[in-house]
Amino acid sequence: MKNNEPYYAVIFTSTKTIEDNGYNQMAIQMEELAQKQPGFLGIESARESVGITVSYWQSLEAIANWKNHADHTFAQHKGNKEWYTWYKVRICKVEREYEFFK
Amino acid sequence: MKNNEPYYAVIFTSTKTIEDNGYNQMAIQMEELAQKQPGFLGIESARESVGITVSYWQSLEAIANWKNHADHTFAQHKGNKEWYTWYKVRICKVEREYEFFK
């Protein structure tokens, strides 16, 4: 992910019900679909006791468009009904960043 | 975590070397220490192929103070030398949030 302009992060933290109920398949599908959206910059995901998915976007408009994408709306509805016991969404502006690698 | 004021998130994403080398103990220690810092609001962590730790803070000053805390500086140094093959730190302003629970 390369980006020198100001950009945004959506931090999605969640806890799940025990049953899979099609969750994993939908999660993969949504990640693939997100990558095709205008303004998408990147996504990172990990789950232990809590799940954290951070997606990165060029603008608030791109985030709003992705939130309202029909397939994503359907997934969100299933999420509320079947998969999540709790979640929190935070829309953030990335103010500064630095990176390390060897 | 309750907070109605504007606040900040530090998104720390990383990949690790295979060996533990004291990493897990240090991670627990640093999480406990972070919680005692002025301006600390919360922390969430998960690791699969990538590790994501998001900590929440009242101000940029609180973030800077935590970054420069002596024990944390030592841990960062060990992290660069022994534990991480890559990491990225993003300092973000939380612009908007919403929550779901049942």
Coordinates of N, CA, C and O in Angstrom, one line a residue, chain B residues 24-95:
Chain B
N24 N 6.1 -12.5 23.9 CA 4.8 -12.6 24.5 C 4.7 -11.9 25.9 O 3.8 -11.2 26.2
Q25 N 5.8 -12.2 26.6 CA 5.8 -11.6 28.0 C 5.9 -10.1 27.9 O 5.2 -9.4 28.6
M26 N 6.8 -9.6 27.0 CA 6.9 -8.2 26.8 C 5.6 -7.5 26.3 O 5.2 -6.4 26.8
A27 N 4.9 -8.2 25.4 CA 3.6 -7.7 24.9 C 2.6 -7.5 26.0 O 2.0 -6.5 26.1
I28 N 2.5 -8.5 26.9 CA 1.6 -8.4 28.1 C 2.0 -7.2 29.0 O 1.2 -6.4 29.4
Q29 N 3.3 -7.2 29.2 CA 3.9 -6.1 30.1 C 3.6 -4.7 29.5 O 3.2 -3.8 30.3
M30 N 3.8 -4.6 28.2 CA 3.6 -3.3 27.6 C 2.1 -2.9 27.6 O 1.8 -1.7 27.8
E31 N 1.2 -3.9 27.4 CA -0.2 -3.6 27.4 C -0.6 -3.1 28.8 O -1.4 -2.2 28.9
E32 N -0.1 -3.8 29.8 CA -0.4 -3.4 31.2 C 0.1 -2.0 31.5 O -0.6 -1.2 32.2
L33 N 1.3 -1.7 31.0 CA 1.9 -0.4 31.3 C 1.2 0.7 30.5 O 1.0 1.8 31.1
A34 N 0.8 0.4 29.3 CA 0.1 1.4 28.5 C -1.2 1.9 29.2 O -1.5 3.0 29.3
Q35 N -1.9 0.9 29.9 CA -3.1 1.2 30.6 C -2.9 2.1 31.7 O -3.9 2.7 32.2
K36 N -1.7 2.2 32.2 CA -1.5 3.1 33.4 C -1.1 4.5 32.9 O -0.9 5.4 33.8
Q37 N -0.9 4.8 31.6 CA -0.4 6.1 31.2 C -1.6 7.1 31.1 O -2.7 6.8 30.9
P38 N -1.2 8.4 31.4 CA -2.2 9.4 31.3 C -2.7 9.5 29.9 O -2.0 9.4 28.9
G39 N -4.0 9.7 29.8 CA -4.7 9.8 28.5 C -5.0 8.5 27.8 O -5.5 8.5 26.6
F40 N -4.7 7.4 28.4 CA -5.0 6.1 27.8 C -6.5 5.8 27.9 O -7.1 6.0 28.9
L41 N -7.1 5.4 26.8 CA -8.5 5.1 26.7 C -8.9 3.6 26.5 O -9.9 3.2 27.0
G42 N -8.0 2.9 25.8 CA -8.4 1.5 25.6 C -7.4 0.8 24.6 O -6.6 1.5 24.0
I43 N -7.4 -0.5 24.5 CA -6.5 -1.2 23.6 C -7.2 -2.5 23.2 O -7.9 -3.1 23.9
E44 N -6.9 -2.8 21.9 CA -7.5 -4.1 21.3 C -6.4 -4.7 20.5 O -5.7 -4.0 19.7
S45 N -6.3 -6.0 20.5 CA -5.2 -6.7 19.9 C -5.6 -8.0 19.3 O -6.4 -8.8 20.0
A46 N -5.1 -8.4 18.2 CA -5.3 -9.7 17.6 C -4.2 -10.0 16.6 O -3.7 -9.1 16.0
R47 N -3.8 -11.3 16.6 CA -2.7 -11.7 15.6 C -3.1 -13.0 14.9 O -3.5 -13.9 15.5
E48 N -3.0 -12.9 13.6 CA -3.1 -14.1 12.8 C -1.8 -14.1 11.9 O -0.7 -14.0 12.4
S49 N -2.0 -14.0 10.5 CA -0.8 -13.8 9.7 C -0.2 -12.4 10.0 O 1.0 -12.2 9.9
V50 N -1.0 -11.5 10.3 CA -0.6 -10.1 10.7 C -1.1 -9.8 12.1 O -2.1 -10.4 12.5
G51 N -0.3 -9.1 12.8 CA -0.8 -8.6 14.1 C -1.3 -7.2 14.0 O -0.7 -6.4 13.3
I52 N -2.4 -7.0 14.7 CA -3.0 -5.6 14.7 C -3.3 -5.3 16.2 O -4.0 -6.0 16.9
T53 N -2.7 -4.2 16.6 CA -3.0 -3.6 17.9 C -3.4 -2.2 17.7 O -2.8 -1.4 17.1
V54 N -4.6 -1.9 18.2 CA -5.1 -0.5 18.2 C -5.2 0.0 19.6 O -5.9 -0.6 20.4
S55 N -4.5 1.1 19.9 CA -4.7 1.7 21.2 C -5.4 3.1 21.0 O -5.2 3.7 19.9
Y56 N -6.1 3.5 22.0 CA -6.9 4.7 21.9 C -6.4 5.7 23.0 O -6.2 5.3 24.1
W57 N -6.3 7.0 22.6 CA -5.7 8.0 23.5 C -6.5 9.3 23.4 O -7.1 9.6 22.4
Q58 N -6.4 10.0 24.5 CA -7.1 11.3 24.6 C -6.5 12.4 23.7 O -7.2 13.3 23.3
S59 N -5.2 12.3 23.5 CA -4.5 13.4 22.7 C -3.3 12.9 22.1 O -2.7 11.9 22.4
L60 N -2.8 13.7 21.1 CA -1.5 13.4 20.5 C -0.3 13.5 21.5 O 0.6 12.7 21.4
E61 N -0.5 14.3 22.5 CA 0.5 14.5 23.5 C 0.6 13.2 24.3 O 1.7 12.7 24.6
A62 N -0.5 12.6 24.7 CA -0.5 11.3 25.4 C 0.2 10.2 24.6 O 0.9 9.4 25.1
I63 N 0.0 10.2 23.3 CA 0.6 9.2 22.4 C 2.1 9.4 22.4 O 2.9 8.5 22.5
A64 N 2.5 10.7 22.2 CA 4.0 11.0 22.2 C 4.6 10.6 23.5 O 5.7 10.0 23.5
N65 N 4.0 10.9 24.7 CA 4.5 10.5 26.0 C 4.7 9.0 26.1 O 5.7 8.5 26.6
W66 N 3.7 8.3 25.6 CA 3.8 6.8 25.7 C 4.9 6.3 24.8 O 5.7 5.4 25.2
K67 N 5.0 6.9 23.6 CA 6.1 6.4 22.7 C 7.5 6.6 23.4 O 8.3 5.8 23.2
N68 N 7.6 7.7 24.1 CA 8.9 8.0 24.7 C 9.1 7.5 26.1 O 10.1 7.8 26.8
H69 N 8.1 6.8 26.7 CA 8.3 6.2 28.0 C 9.5 5.2 28.0 O 9.7 4.4 27.0
A70 N 10.3 5.3 29.0 CA 11.6 4.6 29.0 C 11.5 3.1 28.7 O 12.2 2.5 27.9
D71 N 10.5 2.5 29.5 CA 10.4 1.0 29.3 C 9.8 0.7 27.9 O 10.2 -0.4 27.3
H72 N 9.0 1.6 27.4 CA 8.5 1.4 26.1 C 9.5 1.5 25.0 O 9.6 0.8 24.0
T73 N 10.4 2.5 25.2 CA 11.5 2.7 24.3 C 12.4 1.5 24.2 O 12.8 1.1 23.1
F74 N 12.7 0.9 25.4 CA 13.5 -0.3 25.5 C 12.8 -1.5 24.7 O 13.4 -2.2 23.9
A75 N 11.5 -1.6 24.9 CA 10.7 -2.6 24.1 C 10.7 -2.4 22.6 O 10.9 -3.3 21.8
Q76 N 10.6 -1.1 22.2 CA 10.7 -0.8 20.8 C 12.0 -1.2 20.2 O 12.1 -1.7 19.1
H77 N 13.1 -0.9 20.9 CA 14.4 -1.3 20.5 C 14.6 -2.8 20.3 O 15.1 -3.3 19.3
K78 N 14.1 -3.5 21.3 CA 14.1 -5.0 21.2 C 13.2 -5.5 20.0 O 13.6 -6.4 19.3
G79 N 12.1 -4.8 19.8 CA 11.2 -5.1 18.7 C 11.9 -5.0 17.4 O 11.8 -5.9 16.5
N80 N 12.6 -3.9 17.2 CA 13.3 -3.6 15.9 C 14.4 -4.7 15.7 O 14.7 -5.1 14.6
K81 N 15.1 -5.0 16.8 CA 16.3 -5.9 16.7 C 15.9 -7.4 16.6 O 16.5 -8.1 15.9
E82 N 14.8 -7.8 17.3 CA 14.6 -9.2 17.5 C 13.2 -9.7 17.0 O 13.1 -10.9 16.7
W83 N 12.2 -9.0 17.2 CA 10.8 -9.5 17.1 C 10.1 -9.3 15.7 O 9.4 -10.1 15.3
Y84 N 10.3 -8.1 15.2 CA 9.5 -7.7 14.0 C 10.3 -7.8 12.7 O 11.5 -7.4 12.7
T85 N 9.6 -8.3 11.7 CA 10.2 -8.3 10.4 C 9.7 -7.1 9.6 O 10.2 -6.6 8.7
W86 N 8.5 -6.6 10.1 CA 7.9 -5.4 9.5 C 6.9 -4.9 10.5 O 6.2 -5.6 11.2
Y87 N 6.7 -3.6 10.5 CA 5.6 -3.0 11.2 C 5.3 -1.6 10.6 O 6.1 -1.0 10.0
K88 N 4.1 -1.2 10.9 CA 3.6 0.1 10.4 C 2.8 0.8 11.5 O 2.0 0.1 12.1
V89 N 3.1 2.0 11.8 CA 2.3 2.7 12.9 C 1.6 3.9 12.2 O 2.2 4.6 11.4
R90 N 0.3 3.9 12.5 CA -0.5 5.0 12.0 C -1.2 5.7 13.1 O -1.9 5.1 13.9
I91 N -1.0 7.0 13.2 CA -1.6 7.9 14.2 C -2.9 8.5 13.6 O -2.7 9.2 12.5
C92 N -4.0 8.2 14.1 CA -5.3 8.6 13.5 C -6.2 9.4 14.4 O -6.2 9.1 15.6
K93 N -6.9 10.3 13.8 CA -8.0 11.0 14.6 C -9.3 10.3 14.3 O -9.7 10.1 13.2
V94 N -10.0 9.9 15.4 CA -11.3 9.2 15.2 C -12.3 10.3 14.9 O -12.5 11.2 15.7
E95 N -12.9 10.2 13.8 CA -13.8 11.3 13.3 C -15.3 10.9 13.6 O -16.1 11.8 13.8

